[in-house]
Amino acid sequence: DAGLAAIGDILTRMAELAEYAANGVWQNNQRRCMNLEVQNLASEIDRIAAVTTFNGRHLLSGTQLITIQVGFDSLSTSQISFASADGTLKALGLTDGDKFKHSLCGATTEESLNLARSLLSDATAALEGLSASRGMIGAAQNRLSSAVDTLAATRTELEGAAGRISD
């Protein structure tokens, strides 16, 4: 979830920059500075998605089913499965092919304003999708926490029973 939170922060910053750039008071040379930050932020999103791993599994670059054993038998009721989230630019809808599709710099002021509005719209949509992914992961975390609590209670009961048997 920390990786997705970082990506969410970056998308929020991208949306802020797009909103600034969509304001008619900025000149194109000022938008170029904003664009430089946007391009670097885009690279950082893919970097975070690529390096967020656990036990050799990439958690944010490609969806995969993760199954965790939480019970005493091999039945599916003793397992919790959830899909990992994909936090890449491509999965967030911010690429044409494999290349980041946004810029804040157009040939004219009007084109720059339209480009900024496009990024603002796409960044907002990406944030909504990311929030849904975080919600699904949060639900899985809550299930895991409940399973841990249940297993701890079961262990305590089994230890108590073993103690009474040995007495």
PDB file of C-alpha atoms in Angstrom:
ATOM      1  CA  ASP A   1       0.000   0.000   0.000  1.00  0.00           C
ATOM      2  CA  ALA A   2       2.925   2.364   0.617  1.00  0.00           C
ATOM      3  CA  GLY A   3       3.969   2.111  -3.033  1.00  0.00           C
ATOM      4  CA  LEU A   4       0.450   2.899  -4.185  1.00  0.00           C
ATOM      5  CA  ALA A   5       0.294   5.792  -1.730  1.00  0.00           C
ATOM      6  CA  ALA A   6       3.502   7.228  -3.210  1.00  0.00           C
ATOM      7  CA  ILE A   7       2.101   6.857  -6.726  1.00  0.00           C
ATOM      8  CA  GLY A   8      -1.085   8.568  -5.549  1.00  0.00           C
ATOM      9  CA  ASP A   9       0.936  11.480  -4.178  1.00  0.00           C
ATOM     10  CA  ILE A  10       2.735  11.795  -7.505  1.00  0.00           C
ATOM     11  CA  LEU A  11      -0.531  11.738  -9.451  1.00  0.00           C
ATOM     12  CA  THR A  12      -1.898  14.431  -7.158  1.00  0.00           C
ATOM     13  CA  ARG A  13       1.157  16.588  -7.846  1.00  0.00           C
ATOM     14  CA  MET A  14       0.764  15.987 -11.589  1.00  0.00           C
ATOM     15  CA  ALA A  15      -2.860  17.102 -11.364  1.00  0.00           C
ATOM     16  CA  GLU A  16      -1.803  20.232  -9.446  1.00  0.00           C
ATOM     17  CA  LEU A  17       0.777  21.095 -12.099  1.00  0.00           C
ATOM     18  CA  ALA A  18      -1.751  20.480 -14.866  1.00  0.00           C
ATOM     19  CA  GLU A  19      -4.224  22.754 -13.107  1.00  0.00           C
ATOM     20  CA  TYR A  20      -1.582  25.477 -12.798  1.00  0.00           C
ATOM     21  CA  ALA A  21      -0.611  25.052 -16.453  1.00  0.00           C
ATOM     22  CA  ALA A  22      -4.267  25.215 -17.524  1.00  0.00           C
ATOM     23  CA  ASN A  23      -4.473  28.651 -15.921  1.00  0.00           C
ATOM     24  CA  GLY A  24      -4.202  31.350 -18.553  1.00  0.00           C
ATOM     25  CA  VAL A  25      -1.811  33.527 -16.555  1.00  0.00           C
ATOM     26  CA  TRP A  26       1.268  31.363 -17.197  1.00  0.00           C
ATOM     27  CA  GLN A  27       3.471  31.745 -20.240  1.00  0.00           C
ATOM     28  CA  ASN A  28       4.752  28.794 -22.268  1.00  0.00           C
ATOM     29  CA  ASN A  29       8.283  29.218 -20.890  1.00  0.00           C
ATOM     30  CA  GLN A  30       6.847  28.786 -17.371  1.00  0.00           C
ATOM     31  CA  ARG A  31       4.852  25.760 -18.547  1.00  0.00           C
ATOM     32  CA  ARG A  32       8.121  24.220 -19.788  1.00  0.00           C
ATOM     33  CA  CYS A  33       9.398  24.210 -16.189  1.00  0.00           C
ATOM     34  CA  MET A  34       6.166  22.586 -15.028  1.00  0.00           C
ATOM     35  CA  ASN A  35       6.431  20.095 -17.872  1.00  0.00           C
ATOM     36  CA  LEU A  36       9.945  19.099 -16.792  1.00  0.00           C
ATOM     37  CA  GLU A  37       8.597  18.212 -13.357  1.00  0.00           C
ATOM     38  CA  VAL A  38       5.658  16.292 -14.867  1.00  0.00           C
ATOM     39  CA  GLN A  39       7.995  14.231 -17.065  1.00  0.00           C
ATOM     40  CA  ASN A  40      10.211  13.397 -14.073  1.00  0.00           C
ATOM     41  CA  LEU A  41       7.184  12.473 -11.990  1.00  0.00           C
ATOM     42  CA  ALA A  42       6.014  10.132 -14.747  1.00  0.00           C
ATOM     43  CA  SER A  43       9.384   8.385 -14.709  1.00  0.00           C
ATOM     44  CA  GLU A  44       9.157   8.064 -10.936  1.00  0.00           C
ATOM     45  CA  ILE A  45       5.757   6.342 -11.153  1.00  0.00           C
ATOM     46  CA  ASP A  46       7.182   3.605 -13.363  1.00  0.00           C
ATOM     47  CA  ARG A  47      10.292   3.346 -11.172  1.00  0.00           C
ATOM     48  CA  ILE A  48       8.203   2.846  -8.028  1.00  0.00           C
ATOM     49  CA  ALA A  49       6.042   0.260  -9.805  1.00  0.00           C
ATOM     50  CA  ALA A  50       9.141  -1.630 -10.973  1.00  0.00           C
ATOM     51  CA  VAL A  51      11.004  -1.719  -7.649  1.00  0.00           C
ATOM     52  CA  THR A  52       8.123  -2.441  -5.269  1.00  0.00           C
ATOM     53  CA  THR A  53       8.710  -6.095  -4.503  1.00  0.00           C
ATOM     54  CA  PHE A  54       8.169  -8.566  -1.715  1.00  0.00           C
ATOM     55  CA  ASN A  55       9.932 -11.896  -1.588  1.00  0.00           C
ATOM     56  CA  GLY A  56      10.944 -11.561  -5.231  1.00  0.00           C
ATOM     57  CA  ARG A  57       7.431 -10.745  -6.468  1.00  0.00           C
ATOM     58  CA  HIS A  58       6.753  -7.469  -8.237  1.00  0.00           C
ATOM     59  CA  LEU A  59       3.688  -6.103  -6.503  1.00  0.00           C
ATOM     60  CA  LEU A  60       2.904  -3.050  -8.653  1.00  0.00           C
ATOM     61  CA  SER A  61       3.979  -3.950 -12.177  1.00  0.00           C
ATOM     62  CA  GLY A  62       1.461  -6.364 -13.635  1.00  0.00           C
ATOM     63  CA  THR A  63      -1.457  -7.973 -11.916  1.00  0.00           C
ATOM     64  CA  GLN A  64      -0.944 -11.386 -10.442  1.00  0.00           C
ATOM     65  CA  LEU A  65      -2.980 -13.505  -8.079  1.00  0.00           C
ATOM     66  CA  ILE A  66      -1.441 -13.751  -4.635  1.00  0.00           C
ATOM     67  CA  THR A  67      -2.633 -16.562  -2.375  1.00  0.00           C
ATOM     68  CA  ILE A  68      -1.759 -16.673   1.311  1.00  0.00           C
ATOM     69  CA  GLN A  69      -2.301 -19.757   3.456  1.00  0.00           C
ATOM     70  CA  VAL A  70      -4.098 -18.744   6.660  1.00  0.00           C
ATOM     71  CA  GLY A  71      -5.551 -21.990   7.970  1.00  0.00           C
ATOM     72  CA  PHE A  72      -4.604 -25.454   9.104  1.00  0.00           C
ATOM     73  CA  ASP A  73      -5.629 -27.350   5.990  1.00  0.00           C
ATOM     74  CA  SER A  74      -5.208 -27.008   2.241  1.00  0.00           C
ATOM     75  CA  LEU A  75      -8.823 -26.163   1.519  1.00  0.00           C
ATOM     76  CA  SER A  76      -9.609 -22.931  -0.268  1.00  0.00           C
ATOM     77  CA  THR A  77     -11.415 -21.741   2.863  1.00  0.00           C
ATOM     78  CA  SER A  78      -8.006 -21.664   4.557  1.00  0.00           C
ATOM     79  CA  GLN A  79      -6.527 -19.352   1.937  1.00  0.00           C
ATOM     80  CA  ILE A  80      -6.915 -15.677   1.143  1.00  0.00           C
ATOM     81  CA  SER A  81      -6.353 -14.692  -2.474  1.00  0.00           C
ATOM     82  CA  PHE A  82      -6.212 -11.239  -3.972  1.00  0.00           C
ATOM     83  CA  ALA A  83      -4.926  -9.620  -7.128  1.00  0.00           C
ATOM     84  CA  SER A  84      -1.932  -7.344  -6.902  1.00  0.00           C
ATOM     85  CA  ALA A  85      -2.335  -3.816  -8.219  1.00  0.00           C
ATOM     86  CA  ASP A  86      -0.712  -2.496 -11.374  1.00  0.00           C
ATOM     87  CA  GLY A  87       0.655   0.994 -10.746  1.00  0.00           C
ATOM     88  CA  THR A  88       2.496   1.475 -14.027  1.00  0.00           C
ATOM     89  CA  LEU A  89       1.841   4.447 -16.281  1.00  0.00           C
ATOM     90  CA  LYS A  90       0.368   2.070 -18.842  1.00  0.00           C
ATOM     91  CA  ALA A  91      -2.078   0.545 -16.363  1.00  0.00           C
ATOM     92  CA  LEU A  92      -3.059   4.019 -15.167  1.00  0.00           C
ATOM     93  CA  GLY A  93      -3.935   5.022 -18.734  1.00  0.00           C
ATOM     94  CA  LEU A  94      -1.177   7.609 -19.046  1.00  0.00           C
ATOM     95  CA  THR A  95       0.678   6.175 -22.047  1.00  0.00           C
ATOM     96  CA  ASP A  96       0.369   5.844 -25.787  1.00  0.00           C
ATOM     97  CA  GLY A  97       1.931   2.450 -26.201  1.00  0.00           C
ATOM     98  CA  ASP A  98       4.839   2.496 -23.785  1.00  0.00           C
ATOM     99  CA  LYS A  99       5.528   6.245 -23.834  1.00  0.00           C
ATOM    100  CA  PHE A 100       4.076   8.832 -21.429  1.00  0.00           C
ATOM    101  CA  LYS A 101       1.519  10.668 -23.535  1.00  0.00           C
ATOM    102  CA  HIS A 102       1.317  14.040 -21.837  1.00  0.00           C
ATOM    103  CA  SER A 103       3.135  17.307 -22.168  1.00  0.00           C
ATOM    104  CA  LEU A 104       2.270  20.770 -20.934  1.00  0.00           C
ATOM    105  CA  CYS A 105       4.057  22.512 -23.795  1.00  0.00           C
ATOM    106  CA  GLY A 106       2.316  23.166 -27.074  1.00  0.00           C
ATOM    107  CA  ALA A 107       3.261  25.316 -30.041  1.00  0.00           C
ATOM    108  CA  THR A 108       0.700  27.913 -28.984  1.00  0.00           C
ATOM    109  CA  THR A 109      -0.767  29.044 -25.688  1.00  0.00           C
ATOM    110  CA  GLU A 110      -4.144  27.550 -26.634  1.00  0.00           C
ATOM    111  CA  GLU A 111      -2.557  24.189 -27.444  1.00  0.00           C
ATOM    112  CA  SER A 112      -0.674  24.265 -24.115  1.00  0.00           C
ATOM    113  CA  LEU A 113      -3.919  24.959 -22.260  1.00  0.00           C
ATOM    114  CA  ASN A 114      -5.611  22.014 -23.991  1.00  0.00           C
ATOM    115  CA  LEU A 115      -2.675  19.728 -23.202  1.00  0.00           C
ATOM    116  CA  ALA A 116      -2.805  20.756 -19.550  1.00  0.00           C
ATOM    117  CA  ARG A 117      -6.557  20.070 -19.395  1.00  0.00           C
ATOM    118  CA  SER A 118      -5.979  16.647 -20.945  1.00  0.00           C
ATOM    119  CA  LEU A 119      -3.378  15.765 -18.311  1.00  0.00           C
ATOM    120  CA  LEU A 120      -5.650  17.040 -15.553  1.00  0.00           C
ATOM    121  CA  SER A 121      -8.473  14.815 -16.782  1.00  0.00           C
ATOM    122  CA  ASP A 122      -6.271  11.732 -17.158  1.00  0.00           C
ATOM    123  CA  ALA A 123      -4.492  12.247 -13.826  1.00  0.00           C
ATOM    124  CA  THR A 124      -7.859  12.537 -12.080  1.00  0.00           C
ATOM    125  CA  ALA A 125      -9.082   9.339 -13.747  1.00  0.00           C
ATOM    126  CA  ALA A 126      -5.824   7.572 -12.785  1.00  0.00           C
ATOM    127  CA  LEU A 127      -6.281   8.674  -9.161  1.00  0.00           C
ATOM    128  CA  GLU A 128      -9.801   7.237  -9.135  1.00  0.00           C
ATOM    129  CA  GLY A 129      -8.543   3.898 -10.475  1.00  0.00           C
ATOM    130  CA  LEU A 130      -5.678   3.888  -8.003  1.00  0.00           C
ATOM    131  CA  SER A 131      -8.101   4.541  -5.145  1.00  0.00           C
ATOM    132  CA  ALA A 132     -10.158   1.527  -6.187  1.00  0.00           C
ATOM    133  CA  SER A 133      -7.013  -0.639  -6.230  1.00  0.00           C
ATOM    134  CA  ARG A 134      -5.994   0.625  -2.804  1.00  0.00           C
ATOM    135  CA  GLY A 135      -9.471  -0.178  -1.510  1.00  0.00           C
ATOM    136  CA  MET A 136      -9.221  -3.771  -2.742  1.00  0.00           C
ATOM    137  CA  ILE A 137      -5.787  -4.177  -1.173  1.00  0.00           C
ATOM    138  CA  GLY A 138      -7.047  -2.615   2.064  1.00  0.00           C
ATOM    139  CA  ALA A 139      -9.899  -5.120   2.153  1.00  0.00           C
ATOM    140  CA  ALA A 140      -7.406  -7.966   1.694  1.00  0.00           C
ATOM    141  CA  GLN A 141      -5.247  -6.530   4.502  1.00  0.00           C
ATOM    142  CA  ASN A 142      -8.281  -6.440   6.788  1.00  0.00           C
ATOM    143  CA  ARG A 143      -9.074 -10.064   5.932  1.00  0.00           C
ATOM    144  CA  LEU A 144      -5.478 -11.043   6.717  1.00  0.00           C
ATOM    145  CA  SER A 145      -5.600  -9.183  10.013  1.00  0.00           C
ATOM    146  CA  SER A 146      -8.819 -10.985  10.966  1.00  0.00           C
ATOM    147  CA  ALA A 147      -7.268 -14.323  10.001  1.00  0.00           C
ATOM    148  CA  VAL A 148      -4.216 -13.598  12.172  1.00  0.00           C
ATOM    149  CA  ASP A 149      -6.464 -12.713  15.113  1.00  0.00           C
ATOM    150  CA  THR A 150      -8.486 -15.901  14.631  1.00  0.00           C
ATOM    151  CA  LEU A 151      -5.356 -18.039  14.384  1.00  0.00           C
ATOM    152  CA  ALA A 152      -3.936 -16.441  17.546  1.00  0.00           C
ATOM    153  CA  ALA A 153      -7.148 -17.191  19.429  1.00  0.00           C
ATOM    154  CA  THR A 154      -7.146 -20.770  18.134  1.00  0.00           C
ATOM    155  CA  ARG A 155      -3.524 -21.200  19.202  1.00  0.00           C
ATOM    156  CA  THR A 156      -4.318 -19.937  22.716  1.00  0.00           C
ATOM    157  CA  GLU A 157      -7.246 -22.348  22.988  1.00  0.00           C
ATOM    158  CA  LEU A 158      -5.145 -25.270  21.725  1.00  0.00           C
ATOM    159  CA  GLU A 159      -2.351 -24.467  24.211  1.00  0.00           C
ATOM    160  CA  GLY A 160      -4.902 -24.325  27.022  1.00  0.00           C
ATOM    161  CA  ALA A 161      -6.385 -27.650  25.976  1.00  0.00           C
ATOM    162  CA  ALA A 162      -2.924 -29.252  25.723  1.00  0.00           C
ATOM    163  CA  GLY A 163      -2.121 -27.954  29.215  1.00  0.00           C
ATOM    164  CA  ARG A 164      -5.308 -29.439  30.667  1.00  0.00           C
ATOM    165  CA  ILE A 165      -4.622 -32.787  28.961  1.00  0.00           C
ATOM    166  CA  SER A 166      -1.062 -33.005  30.283  1.00  0.00           C
ATOM    167  CA  ASP A 167      -2.195 -32.201  33.851  1.00  0.00           C
TER     168      ASP A 167
END
